[in-house]
Coordinates of C-alpha atoms in Angstrom, one line a residue:
Chain A
M1 CA -31.8 -3.5 -20.2
A2 CA -31.0 -1.7 -17.0
P3 CA -30.3 -4.0 -14.0
A4 CA -33.0 -4.3 -11.4
A5 CA -32.3 -1.7 -8.7
G6 CA -33.8 -2.8 -5.5
P7 CA -33.9 -0.8 -2.2
I8 CA -30.6 -0.8 -0.4
R9 CA -31.1 -1.8 3.2
S10 CA -29.9 1.0 5.4
R11 CA -29.2 -1.3 8.3
I12 CA -27.0 -4.4 8.2
T13 CA -28.7 -7.2 9.9
R14 CA -27.5 -10.6 10.9
T15 CA -29.5 -13.0 8.8
S16 CA -30.3 -16.5 9.7
R17 CA -28.1 -19.0 8.1
T18 CA -31.1 -20.7 6.5
S19 CA -32.6 -17.4 5.4
R20 CA -34.0 -18.3 2.0
T21 CA -35.3 -14.7 1.7
S22 CA -31.9 -13.3 1.6
R23 CA -30.6 -15.8 -0.9
R24 CA -33.5 -15.0 -3.2
A25 CA -32.8 -11.3 -2.9
M26 CA -29.2 -11.8 -3.7
S27 CA -29.9 -14.0 -6.7
V28 CA -31.9 -11.1 -8.2
G29 CA -28.7 -9.1 -7.9
S30 CA -27.0 -6.9 -10.4
R31 CA -25.1 -7.7 -13.6
D32 CA -22.0 -6.5 -11.9
L33 CA -22.4 -8.9 -9.0
R34 CA -22.8 -11.8 -11.4
R35 CA -19.9 -10.6 -13.5
A36 CA -17.7 -10.5 -10.4
R37 CA -18.7 -14.0 -9.4
R38 CA -18.1 -15.4 -12.8
A39 CA -14.6 -13.9 -12.9
E40 CA -13.8 -15.4 -9.5
K41 CA -15.2 -18.8 -10.6
E42 CA -13.0 -18.7 -13.6
L43 CA -10.0 -17.7 -11.5
V44 CA -10.6 -20.7 -9.2
R45 CA -11.1 -23.0 -12.1
R46 CA -7.7 -22.0 -13.6
M47 CA -6.0 -22.4 -10.2
I48 CA -7.5 -25.9 -9.8
A49 CA -6.2 -26.7 -13.3
G50 CA -2.7 -25.7 -12.2
D51 CA -2.5 -22.3 -14.0
E52 CA 0.5 -20.6 -12.5
R53 CA -0.7 -17.1 -13.5
A54 CA -4.0 -17.7 -11.8
F55 CA -2.2 -18.6 -8.6
E56 CA -0.2 -15.4 -8.8
E57 CA -3.3 -13.4 -9.5
F58 CA -5.0 -15.0 -6.5
C59 CA -2.0 -14.1 -4.3
D60 CA -1.7 -10.5 -5.6
D61 CA -5.4 -9.8 -5.3
Y62 CA -6.4 -11.6 -2.1
I63 CA -3.5 -12.0 0.3
P64 CA -3.1 -8.3 1.0
M65 CA -6.8 -7.9 1.6
V66 CA -6.9 -10.8 4.1
L67 CA -3.8 -9.6 5.8
R68 CA -5.3 -6.2 6.3
F69 CA -8.5 -7.8 7.6
A70 CA -6.4 -9.9 10.1
Q71 CA -4.3 -7.0 11.2
R72 CA -7.3 -4.9 11.9
R73 CA -8.7 -7.6 14.1
L74 CA -5.5 -8.3 15.8
D75 CA -4.6 -4.7 16.7
G76 CA -1.8 -4.6 14.2
N77 CA 0.0 -7.7 15.5
R78 CA 1.9 -8.5 12.4
E79 CA 3.3 -11.8 13.3
L80 CA 0.1 -13.3 14.5
A81 CA -1.8 -11.8 11.5
R82 CA 0.7 -13.5 9.2
E83 CA 0.3 -16.8 10.9
M84 CA -3.5 -16.6 10.8
V85 CA -3.6 -15.6 7.1
Q86 CA -1.1 -18.3 6.2
S87 CA -3.3 -21.0 7.6
T88 CA -6.4 -19.3 6.2
V89 CA -5.1 -19.2 2.7
C90 CA -3.8 -22.8 2.8
K91 CA -7.2 -24.0 4.0
V92 CA -9.1 -22.1 1.3
I93 CA -6.7 -23.4 -1.4
A94 CA -7.2 -27.0 -0.1
N95 CA -11.0 -26.5 -0.5
L96 CA -11.0 -24.7 -3.8
G97 CA -12.8 -27.6 -5.4
S98 CA -16.0 -26.7 -3.5
F99 CA -16.1 -23.1 -4.6
R100 CA -19.1 -22.3 -6.9
G101 CA -19.0 -18.5 -7.1
E102 CA -22.2 -18.0 -5.0
A103 CA -20.3 -16.1 -2.3
A104 CA -17.4 -13.7 -3.0
L105 CA -14.0 -15.2 -2.7
S106 CA -13.1 -12.4 -0.3
T107 CA -16.1 -13.3 1.9
W108 CA -14.9 -16.9 2.0
L109 CA -11.4 -15.9 2.9
C110 CA -12.5 -13.4 5.6
A111 CA -14.9 -15.8 7.2
C112 CA -12.2 -18.5 7.3
C113 CA -9.7 -16.0 8.8
R114 CA -12.2 -15.0 11.4
N115 CA -12.6 -18.6 12.4
E116 CA -8.9 -19.1 12.6
I117 CA -8.5 -16.0 14.9
A118 CA -11.4 -17.1 17.1
G119 CA -9.8 -20.6 17.3
H120 CA -6.5 -19.2 18.2
F121 CA -7.9 -17.3 21.1
R122 CA -10.3 -20.0 21.9
R123 CA -13.0 -17.4 21.9
P124 CA -16.6 -18.6 22.0
V125 CA -17.8 -16.6 19.1
R126 CA -20.3 -17.9 16.6
E127 CA -18.2 -19.7 14.1
V128 CA -19.0 -18.9 10.5
E129 CA -19.6 -22.1 8.6
L130 CA -17.6 -22.2 5.5
K131 CA -20.3 -23.8 3.4
E132 CA -20.6 -21.6 0.4
E133 CA -24.4 -21.7 0.3
L134 CA -24.4 -20.3 3.8
L135 CA -21.7 -17.7 3.1
S136 CA -23.6 -16.4 0.1
S137 CA -26.3 -15.1 2.5
Q138 CA -23.8 -13.8 5.0
P139 CA -23.5 -10.1 5.4
A140 CA -20.2 -9.6 3.6
L141 CA -19.6 -6.1 4.6
D142 CA -20.6 -6.8 8.2
L143 CA -18.0 -9.7 8.2
M144 CA -15.3 -7.3 7.4
L145 CA -16.0 -4.9 10.3
P146 CA -14.4 -5.6 13.7
D147 CA -16.6 -7.4 16.2
G148 CA -18.1 -6.0 19.4
P149 CA -17.0 -2.8 21.0
E150 CA -14.1 -2.3 18.6
R151 CA -16.7 -1.6 15.9
T152 CA -18.0 1.5 17.7
L153 CA -14.5 2.9 17.7
L154 CA -14.6 3.2 13.9
R155 CA -15.8 6.7 13.2
K156 CA -17.8 7.6 10.2
E157 CA -15.5 8.8 7.5
S158 CA -12.4 7.2 9.2
A159 CA -9.7 6.0 6.9
D160 CA -10.4 2.5 8.1
L161 CA -13.9 2.5 6.8
V162 CA -12.7 3.7 3.4
H163 CA -10.1 1.0 3.3
I164 CA -12.6 -1.7 4.4
A165 CA -15.0 -0.5 1.7
L166 CA -12.2 -0.8 -0.9
D167 CA -11.2 -4.2 0.3
A168 CA -14.8 -5.4 0.0
L169 CA -14.9 -4.6 -3.7
P170 CA -13.8 -7.0 -6.4
P171 CA -10.0 -6.5 -6.5
R172 CA -10.0 -4.7 -9.9
Y173 CA -12.5 -2.2 -8.7
G174 CA -10.4 -1.2 -5.7
K175 CA -7.2 -1.0 -7.7
A176 CA -8.9 1.1 -10.4
L177 CA -10.2 3.6 -7.9
E178 CA -6.8 4.0 -6.2
W179 CA -5.1 4.4 -9.5
K180 CA -7.6 7.0 -10.6
Y181 CA -8.0 9.1 -7.5
L182 CA -4.8 8.6 -5.6
E183 CA -2.2 8.1 -8.3
N184 CA -4.1 10.2 -10.9
L185 CA -3.5 7.8 -13.7
S186 CA -5.2 8.4 -17.0
V187 CA -8.0 6.1 -18.1
K188 CA -5.7 5.0 -20.9
E189 CA -3.1 3.8 -18.4
I190 CA -5.7 2.2 -16.2
A191 CA -7.1 0.4 -19.2
R192 CA -3.6 -0.9 -20.1
R193 CA -3.0 -2.2 -16.6
L194 CA -6.4 -3.9 -16.6
G195 CA -6.0 -5.3 -20.1
L196 CA -9.1 -3.5 -21.2
G197 CA -10.0 -1.0 -23.9
P198 CA -10.5 2.7 -22.8
K199 CA -14.3 2.5 -23.0
A200 CA -14.4 -0.7 -21.0
A201 CA -12.1 0.9 -18.4
E202 CA -14.4 4.0 -18.2
S203 CA -17.3 1.7 -17.6
L204 CA -15.5 -0.2 -15.0
L205 CA -14.5 3.0 -13.1
T206 CA -18.2 4.1 -13.1
R207 CA -19.2 0.7 -11.6
A208 CA -16.4 0.8 -9.1
R209 CA -17.3 4.3 -8.0
N210 CA -20.9 3.3 -7.5
A211 CA -20.1 0.1 -5.7
F212 CA -17.7 1.9 -3.4
R213 CA -20.2 4.6 -2.7
D214 CA -22.9 2.2 -1.8
G215 CA -20.7 -0.1 0.2
Y216 CA -19.2 2.8 2.1
A217 CA -22.7 4.1 3.0
Q218 CA -23.7 0.7 4.3
L219 CA -20.5 0.4 6.4
A220 CA -21.0 3.9 7.9
E221 CA -24.6 3.1 8.7
S222 CA -23.6 -0.2 10.4
V223 CA -21.0 1.6 12.5
K224 CA -23.6 4.2 13.5
T225 CA -26.1 1.5 14.3
S226 CA -23.6 -0.3 16.5
A227 CA -22.7 2.9 18.3
G228 CA -26.4 3.5 18.9
S229 CA -27.0 0.0 20.3
L230 CA -24.1 0.3 22.6
E231 CA -25.3 3.7 23.8
M232 CA -28.8 2.3 24.4
G233 CA -27.3 -0.7 26.3
L234 CA -25.3 1.7 28.5
R235 CA -28.3 3.8 29.2
R236 CA -30.4 0.8 30.2
T237 CA -27.5 -0.3 32.5
A238 CA -27.4 3.1 34.0
V239 CA -31.1 3.1 34.6
K240 CA -31.0 -0.3 36.2
S241 CA -28.3 0.5 38.5
Chain B
M1 CA -29.9 -8.4 1.2
N2 CA -26.7 -7.5 2.9
E3 CA -24.1 -8.2 0.2
L4 CA -22.5 -5.2 -1.4
R5 CA -24.5 -4.1 -4.3
F6 CA -22.7 -3.4 -7.5
E7 CA -25.4 -1.7 -9.5
T8 CA -26.2 1.8 -10.5
R9 CA -29.4 3.2 -9.0
A10 CA -32.1 3.2 -11.6
G11 CA -32.3 6.6 -13.3
A12 CA -29.2 7.9 -11.5
P13 CA -26.2 7.8 -13.7
A14 CA -22.9 8.6 -12.0
D15 CA -22.6 12.3 -11.8
R16 CA -19.8 14.7 -11.0
G17 CA -21.1 15.2 -7.4
D18 CA -20.6 11.5 -6.7
E19 CA -17.2 11.5 -8.3
R20 CA -16.1 14.4 -6.2
E21 CA -17.3 12.7 -3.1
V22 CA -15.5 9.5 -3.9
R23 CA -12.4 11.4 -4.7
R24 CA -12.6 13.3 -1.4
L25 CA -13.1 10.2 0.6
L26 CA -10.2 8.4 -1.0
E27 CA -7.9 11.3 -0.8
S28 CA -8.6 11.9 2.9
A29 CA -8.1 8.2 3.7
G30 CA -5.0 7.7 1.6
P31 CA -4.0 4.4 0.0
R32 CA -4.7 1.1 1.7
P33 CA -1.8 0.0 3.9
R34 CA 0.8 -1.9 1.9
V35 CA 1.6 -5.3 3.3
S36 CA 5.1 -6.2 4.2
P37 CA 6.9 -7.9 1.3
E38 CA 8.4 -10.4 3.7
D39 CA 5.0 -11.3 5.1
F40 CA 3.6 -11.5 1.6
A41 CA 6.5 -13.7 0.4
L42 CA 6.1 -16.1 3.3
I43 CA 2.4 -16.5 2.9
R44 CA 2.7 -16.9 -0.8
A45 CA 5.4 -19.6 -0.4
A46 CA 3.1 -21.6 2.0
A47 CA 0.2 -21.1 -0.3
R48 CA 2.2 -22.3 -3.2
Q49 CA 3.2 -25.5 -1.4
E50 CA -0.5 -26.2 -0.6
W51 CA -1.6 -25.3 -4.1
R52 CA 1.0 -27.7 -5.6
R53 CA 0.1 -30.4 -3.2
T54 CA -3.6 -30.1 -4.1
T55 CA -3.0 -29.8 -7.9
D56 CA -0.6 -32.8 -7.8
A57 CA -3.2 -34.8 -6.0
R58 CA -5.6 -34.1 -8.8
A59 CA -3.0 -34.9 -11.5
P60 CA -3.9 -37.5 -14.1
R61 CA -3.0 -41.1 -13.2
W62 CA -0.1 -41.3 -15.6
R63 CA 1.8 -38.6 -13.7
S64 CA 1.5 -40.5 -10.5
L65 CA 3.4 -43.4 -12.0
V66 CA 6.6 -41.3 -12.0
P67 CA 6.9 -41.1 -8.2
L68 CA 5.9 -44.8 -7.9
A69 CA 8.9 -45.6 -10.2
L70 CA 11.1 -43.6 -8.0
A71 CA 9.7 -45.3 -4.9
A72 CA 10.6 -48.6 -6.4
S73 CA 14.2 -47.7 -6.8
A74 CA 14.2 -46.3 -3.3
L75 CA 13.0 -49.8 -2.0
L76 CA 15.9 -51.4 -3.9
A77 CA 18.3 -48.9 -2.3
L78 CA 17.0 -49.9 1.1
A79 CA 17.6 -53.6 0.3
A80 CA 21.2 -52.7 -0.5
G81 CA 21.6 -51.2 3.0
W82 CA 21.5 -47.6 2.0
W83 CA 19.4 -45.5 4.3
L84 CA 17.0 -43.0 2.9
W85 CA 14.1 -41.3 4.7
R86 CA 12.0 -43.0 7.2
V87 CA 8.9 -41.6 8.8
E88 CA 7.0 -43.4 11.5
A89 CA 3.4 -42.6 12.0
P90 CA 1.2 -41.7 9.1
V91 CA 0.6 -38.2 8.0
A92 CA -2.6 -37.1 9.7
T93 CA -5.0 -34.2 8.8
A94 CA -4.0 -32.1 11.9
S95 CA -0.7 -30.8 10.5
L96 CA 2.0 -29.8 12.9
A97 CA 4.7 -29.1 10.3
T98 CA 5.3 -28.9 6.6
V99 CA 8.3 -30.2 4.8
E100 CA 10.1 -27.4 3.1
R101 CA 13.2 -29.1 1.7
V102 CA 14.5 -32.6 1.2
E103 CA 18.2 -32.8 0.3
G104 CA 19.4 -35.7 -1.7
E105 CA 15.9 -36.3 -3.0
V106 CA 15.5 -39.7 -4.7
G107 CA 12.0 -40.5 -3.6
G108 CA 10.8 -42.1 -0.4
P109 CA 7.9 -41.2 1.8
L110 CA 8.7 -37.5 2.3
A111 CA 8.4 -34.8 -0.2
V112 CA 8.3 -31.0 -0.2
G113 CA 4.9 -29.9 0.9
D114 CA 4.1 -33.0 2.9
A115 CA 2.4 -32.4 6.3
L116 CA 3.6 -34.0 9.5
A117 CA 1.4 -34.6 12.5
A118 CA 2.2 -34.6 16.2
G119 CA 4.0 -37.8 17.1
A120 CA 5.7 -38.2 13.7
V121 CA 9.3 -39.5 13.9
V122 CA 11.7 -38.3 11.2
V123 CA 14.9 -40.2 10.6
T124 CA 17.6 -39.1 8.2
G125 CA 20.2 -41.2 6.5
A126 CA 23.9 -41.5 7.2
E127 CA 26.3 -38.8 6.1
R128 CA 28.3 -41.2 3.9
G129 CA 26.4 -42.4 1.0
P130 CA 25.5 -41.4 -2.5
A131 CA 24.3 -38.0 -1.2
P132 CA 23.8 -36.4 2.2
R133 CA 20.3 -36.7 3.6
R134 CA 19.0 -33.6 5.3
L135 CA 15.6 -32.2 5.9
A136 CA 14.0 -28.8 6.5
I137 CA 10.5 -28.4 8.0
R138 CA 8.4 -25.5 9.1
L139 CA 6.4 -25.8 12.2
A140 CA 2.9 -24.5 12.3
N141 CA 4.0 -21.8 14.8
G142 CA 6.6 -20.5 12.3
H143 CA 9.8 -22.1 13.6
S144 CA 12.2 -23.4 10.9
V145 CA 13.7 -26.7 11.9
R146 CA 16.5 -28.6 10.0
L147 CA 17.8 -32.0 10.6
D148 CA 21.3 -33.1 9.8
A149 CA 22.3 -36.4 8.3
G150 CA 22.2 -39.4 10.7
S151 CA 19.6 -37.9 12.9
E152 CA 16.3 -39.0 14.5
M153 CA 13.7 -36.6 15.9
R154 CA 10.1 -36.8 17.1
L155 CA 7.6 -34.0 16.7
V156 CA 5.9 -34.0 20.1
S157 CA 4.0 -30.7 19.6
A158 CA 4.3 -27.4 18.0
S159 CA 6.5 -26.3 20.9
S160 CA 8.4 -29.5 21.6
L161 CA 10.8 -31.7 19.7
E162 CA 12.7 -34.8 21.0
L163 CA 16.1 -35.4 19.5
A164 CA 17.2 -39.0 19.8
R165 CA 20.4 -38.8 17.8
G166 CA 22.3 -36.5 15.5
A167 CA 21.6 -32.7 15.2
V168 CA 18.8 -30.3 14.8
Y169 CA 19.0 -26.6 13.9
V170 CA 16.2 -24.2 15.0
D171 CA 15.4 -20.7 13.7
S172 CA 12.6 -18.8 15.3
G173 CA 12.7 -16.1 12.6
P174 CA 13.9 -12.5 12.6
D175 CA 13.3 -10.9 16.0
G176 CA 11.8 -14.2 17.1
T177 CA 8.8 -14.0 14.9
A178 CA 7.7 -17.6 15.4
T179 CA 4.9 -17.7 17.9
G180 CA 5.5 -19.5 21.2
G181 CA 8.7 -20.9 22.4
L182 CA 10.3 -24.2 21.4
V183 CA 12.1 -26.8 23.5
V184 CA 14.4 -29.5 22.1
S185 CA 14.5 -32.4 24.6
T186 CA 17.3 -34.9 24.7
E187 CA 18.3 -37.6 27.2
F188 CA 20.9 -35.3 28.6
G189 CA 18.9 -32.1 29.0
D190 CA 16.3 -29.8 27.4
V191 CA 17.3 -26.7 25.3
A192 CA 14.7 -23.9 25.4
E193 CA 15.0 -21.2 22.8
I194 CA 14.5 -17.5 23.6
G195 CA 14.1 -16.0 20.1
T196 CA 17.0 -17.6 18.3
Q197 CA 19.0 -19.6 15.8
F198 CA 20.7 -22.5 17.4
E199 CA 22.0 -26.1 16.9
V200 CA 21.7 -29.0 19.3
R201 CA 23.9 -32.0 18.6
L202 CA 24.1 -35.3 20.4
A203 CA 27.4 -37.1 20.9
P204 CA 29.5 -34.5 19.1
G205 CA 32.8 -36.1 20.0
E206 CA 34.8 -38.2 22.4
G207 CA 33.3 -38.0 25.9
A208 CA 30.8 -35.4 25.0
A209 CA 27.1 -36.0 25.3
L210 CA 25.5 -32.8 24.1
R211 CA 26.6 -29.6 22.3
V212 CA 24.5 -26.5 21.9
R213 CA 25.7 -23.7 19.5
V214 CA 23.9 -20.4 19.4
R215 CA 24.0 -18.3 16.3
E216 CA 21.5 -15.6 17.3
G217 CA 19.6 -14.7 20.4
A218 CA 19.9 -17.0 23.5
V219 CA 19.0 -20.4 24.7
S220 CA 18.6 -22.0 28.1
L221 CA 20.0 -25.5 28.7
R222 CA 18.3 -27.4 31.5
H223 CA 20.3 -30.3 32.8
D224 CA 19.5 -32.2 36.0
S225 CA 18.6 -29.3 38.3
Q226 CA 20.8 -26.8 36.5
S227 CA 19.9 -24.1 34.0
L228 CA 22.6 -22.8 31.8
G229 CA 22.3 -19.9 29.4
A230 CA 24.2 -19.4 26.2
E231 CA 24.1 -16.5 23.8
A232 CA 25.0 -15.8 20.2
G233 CA 28.5 -16.8 19.4
E234 CA 28.7 -19.3 22.2
E235 CA 28.9 -23.0 22.4
L236 CA 28.1 -25.2 25.4
T237 CA 29.4 -28.7 25.5
L238 CA 28.0 -31.0 28.1
G239 CA 30.3 -34.0 28.9
R240 CA 29.1 -37.4 29.8
D241 CA 30.7 -36.8 33.2
G242 CA 28.4 -33.8 33.8
S243 CA 31.1 -31.2 33.0
V244 CA 30.2 -28.1 31.0
L245 CA 32.5 -26.3 28.7
R246 CA 31.7 -22.9 27.3
T247 CA 33.6 -21.7 24.2
P248 CA 33.2 -19.1 21.5
V249 CA 31.9 -20.2 18.0
E250 CA 31.8 -18.3 14.7
I251 CA 28.3 -17.5 13.5
H252 CA 29.4 -17.8 9.9
G253 CA 31.4 -20.5 8.2
V254 CA 32.0 -24.2 8.2
A255 CA 30.4 -24.7 11.6
W256 CA 27.0 -23.9 10.0
A257 CA 27.6 -25.4 6.5
W258 CA 25.1 -28.2 6.9
V259 CA 22.5 -25.7 8.1
E260 CA 22.9 -23.6 5.0
A261 CA 22.9 -26.6 2.8
A262 CA 19.5 -27.7 4.2
A263 CA 18.0 -24.2 4.0
P264 CA 14.7 -24.1 2.1
A265 CA 15.1 -22.0 -1.0
L266 CA 13.5 -18.6 -0.9
D267 CA 10.9 -18.1 -3.7
I268 CA 12.4 -14.8 -5.0
E269 CA 9.7 -14.2 -7.7
G270 CA 8.4 -10.7 -6.9
V271 CA 10.5 -10.3 -3.8
R272 CA 12.4 -7.1 -3.2
L273 CA 16.2 -7.3 -3.2
S274 CA 16.4 -6.0 0.3
A275 CA 14.1 -8.8 1.6
Y276 CA 16.2 -11.4 -0.3
L277 CA 19.4 -10.0 1.2
D278 CA 17.8 -10.1 4.7
W279 CA 17.2 -13.8 4.1
V280 CA 20.8 -14.3 3.0
E281 CA 22.0 -12.5 6.1
R282 CA 19.9 -14.7 8.3
E283 CA 20.8 -18.0 6.6
T284 CA 24.6 -17.3 6.3
G285 CA 25.4 -15.3 9.4
L286 CA 27.0 -12.7 7.1
S287 CA 26.5 -9.0 7.9
I288 CA 25.5 -7.0 4.9
D289 CA 27.2 -3.6 4.2
Y290 CA 26.1 -1.5 1.3
A291 CA 28.6 0.7 -0.5
D292 CA 26.5 3.8 0.2
G293 CA 23.1 4.9 1.5
A294 CA 21.7 5.4 -1.9
L295 CA 22.4 1.8 -2.8
A296 CA 20.8 0.6 0.4
G297 CA 17.7 2.6 -0.4
S298 CA 17.5 1.3 -4.0
A299 CA 17.7 -2.3 -2.8
A300 CA 14.1 -1.9 -1.5
E301 CA 13.0 -0.9 -4.9
I302 CA 14.5 -3.7 -7.0
E303 CA 12.1 -6.5 -7.6
L304 CA 13.5 -9.9 -8.4
H305 CA 12.2 -12.5 -10.8
G306 CA 13.3 -16.1 -11.4
T307 CA 14.4 -18.9 -9.1
I308 CA 17.3 -19.9 -6.9
E309 CA 16.1 -23.4 -6.4
G310 CA 19.0 -25.8 -5.9
L311 CA 21.5 -23.1 -4.7
T312 CA 22.6 -22.5 -1.2
P313 CA 22.0 -18.9 0.1
E314 CA 25.6 -18.0 -0.4
E315 CA 25.7 -19.6 -3.8
S316 CA 22.6 -17.6 -4.8
L317 CA 24.5 -14.3 -4.4
S318 CA 26.5 -15.0 -7.5
V319 CA 23.3 -15.3 -9.5
V320 CA 21.1 -12.7 -7.9
L321 CA 23.4 -9.7 -7.4
P322 CA 24.9 -9.6 -10.9
G323 CA 21.4 -10.1 -12.2
A324 CA 20.4 -6.9 -10.3
G325 CA 23.4 -5.1 -11.8
L326 CA 25.4 -5.2 -8.5
G327 CA 28.7 -6.6 -7.4
Y328 CA 29.7 -8.1 -4.1
R329 CA 32.6 -9.6 -2.1
V330 CA 32.7 -11.5 1.1
E331 CA 35.4 -10.5 3.6
G332 CA 35.3 -12.5 6.8
R333 CA 31.8 -12.1 8.2
R334 CA 31.0 -9.1 6.0
L335 CA 29.1 -9.1 2.7
Q336 CA 29.9 -5.9 0.8
V337 CA 27.4 -5.0 -1.8
D338 CA 28.5 -2.4 -4.3
R339 CA 28.2 -1.3 -7.9
P340 CA 30.5 -3.0 -10.3
A341 CA 33.4 -1.0 -11.6
G342 CA 33.1 0.5 -15.1

């Protein structure tokens, strides 16, 4: 049975934390979304059980993504980004027992990292609560974009947008797309690396492409919307003065 | 809904046009930036400690009996007059530092991975005993701090330590990567680091009150109203009569033996050989020379697997380099890495 395909919002909005509507909408979500969440729940369960391979998988799949997230937000300040990510990862690991797979693990990590950065600079930004039921309705893609005026500096079709869209995917999707389109690996080799049969790898690549395409479109629209809002704000200011 | 949707659009299977567009976008953007292996290794090491701490806390009850048994023998040792670890002030949730290495581990209140809060006082045992007692901790701001045997130190804040007796070694990381400065306060003066590796020792000898040795970078010693600078390869000795003696000191060798012995082991699993050798260089003061440029280049491509737990940085060379198919020799301050003959 084909998954229910709802309309994709063309504008990323900041939902209320108690928005039950958004949570209902997400719960109707696709097979792929549910599959990704199940895989993450299983990874977390294995880590809690002390599975060394699960820990290594977590590090390989998520630390680079959070580091890139932090470096983007910190103007490439490598040392500070490392410090922020280190404390972020340790806090998330300390709270793994509360993870239920409702929000993406990447969302949780990025939200925590954003809080750490805000705390470091004592910046009075709205702190993202790390309760999973609230994070599950958070705009995941929006979270990964820079805040404020920096967002407008992202041009549509910039490399940053592509990389953010890749980082927002489940780790295997992002890796599979880079292997296929940047390293030109065969489906057979991709299947071997993912531990899948060739047909399953083909299917994963299709899902990855679609997910990337849709996510990228949302990011591009969000950047365009932010640029438009800033322009409107500037015009109003010009008129007032 | 704002979450990324992972579904195909109904009635719109992936087509060649979409695939071409995805390929175009990815090719124009290039691969995602690779993270520094050093950064990755450091974060993973910290994550591993936290993960082990949390998984140990969840361990079945019978496993927790083992450390209790060790603690019992530690209490007996105390009764016999042998000093072990002592920490005053309980570990609080606001962690200022993490324990990275405990030398001469036989139990006691401190273990690798333990968090220390502001105000914690750490005391190490005497040098003479069944085994030396040394400690390595990592401050939240990235500074590596090691305590020699027979020392007592209080963690005032992430940027301030008080040394009451013995010796402390501070490493602010390559190029001073730890954030914020660090001051070691003593009754004879304060030593402020300026992106360094240095040692502060109280009562180093007859008539001497304080000695500061600098291995890398520079420090500023503030005493009374004076401020004295010292750079890498220099030693400042402050006498009890207020005199100051400045002499050279080797940055590799016996002067730093205790520091190397207390170094937290690097988790080499997945680390590149070049990053491992950078760590050895930093911990030993040796200067690395490769036999040729090609060898230097290939060091960044060799990935290590295994562990060097229990070995000092210099000892680990005898395990790691042959394992990577390489040879080496140490001549003075130089570590020559080459290909074995034949």
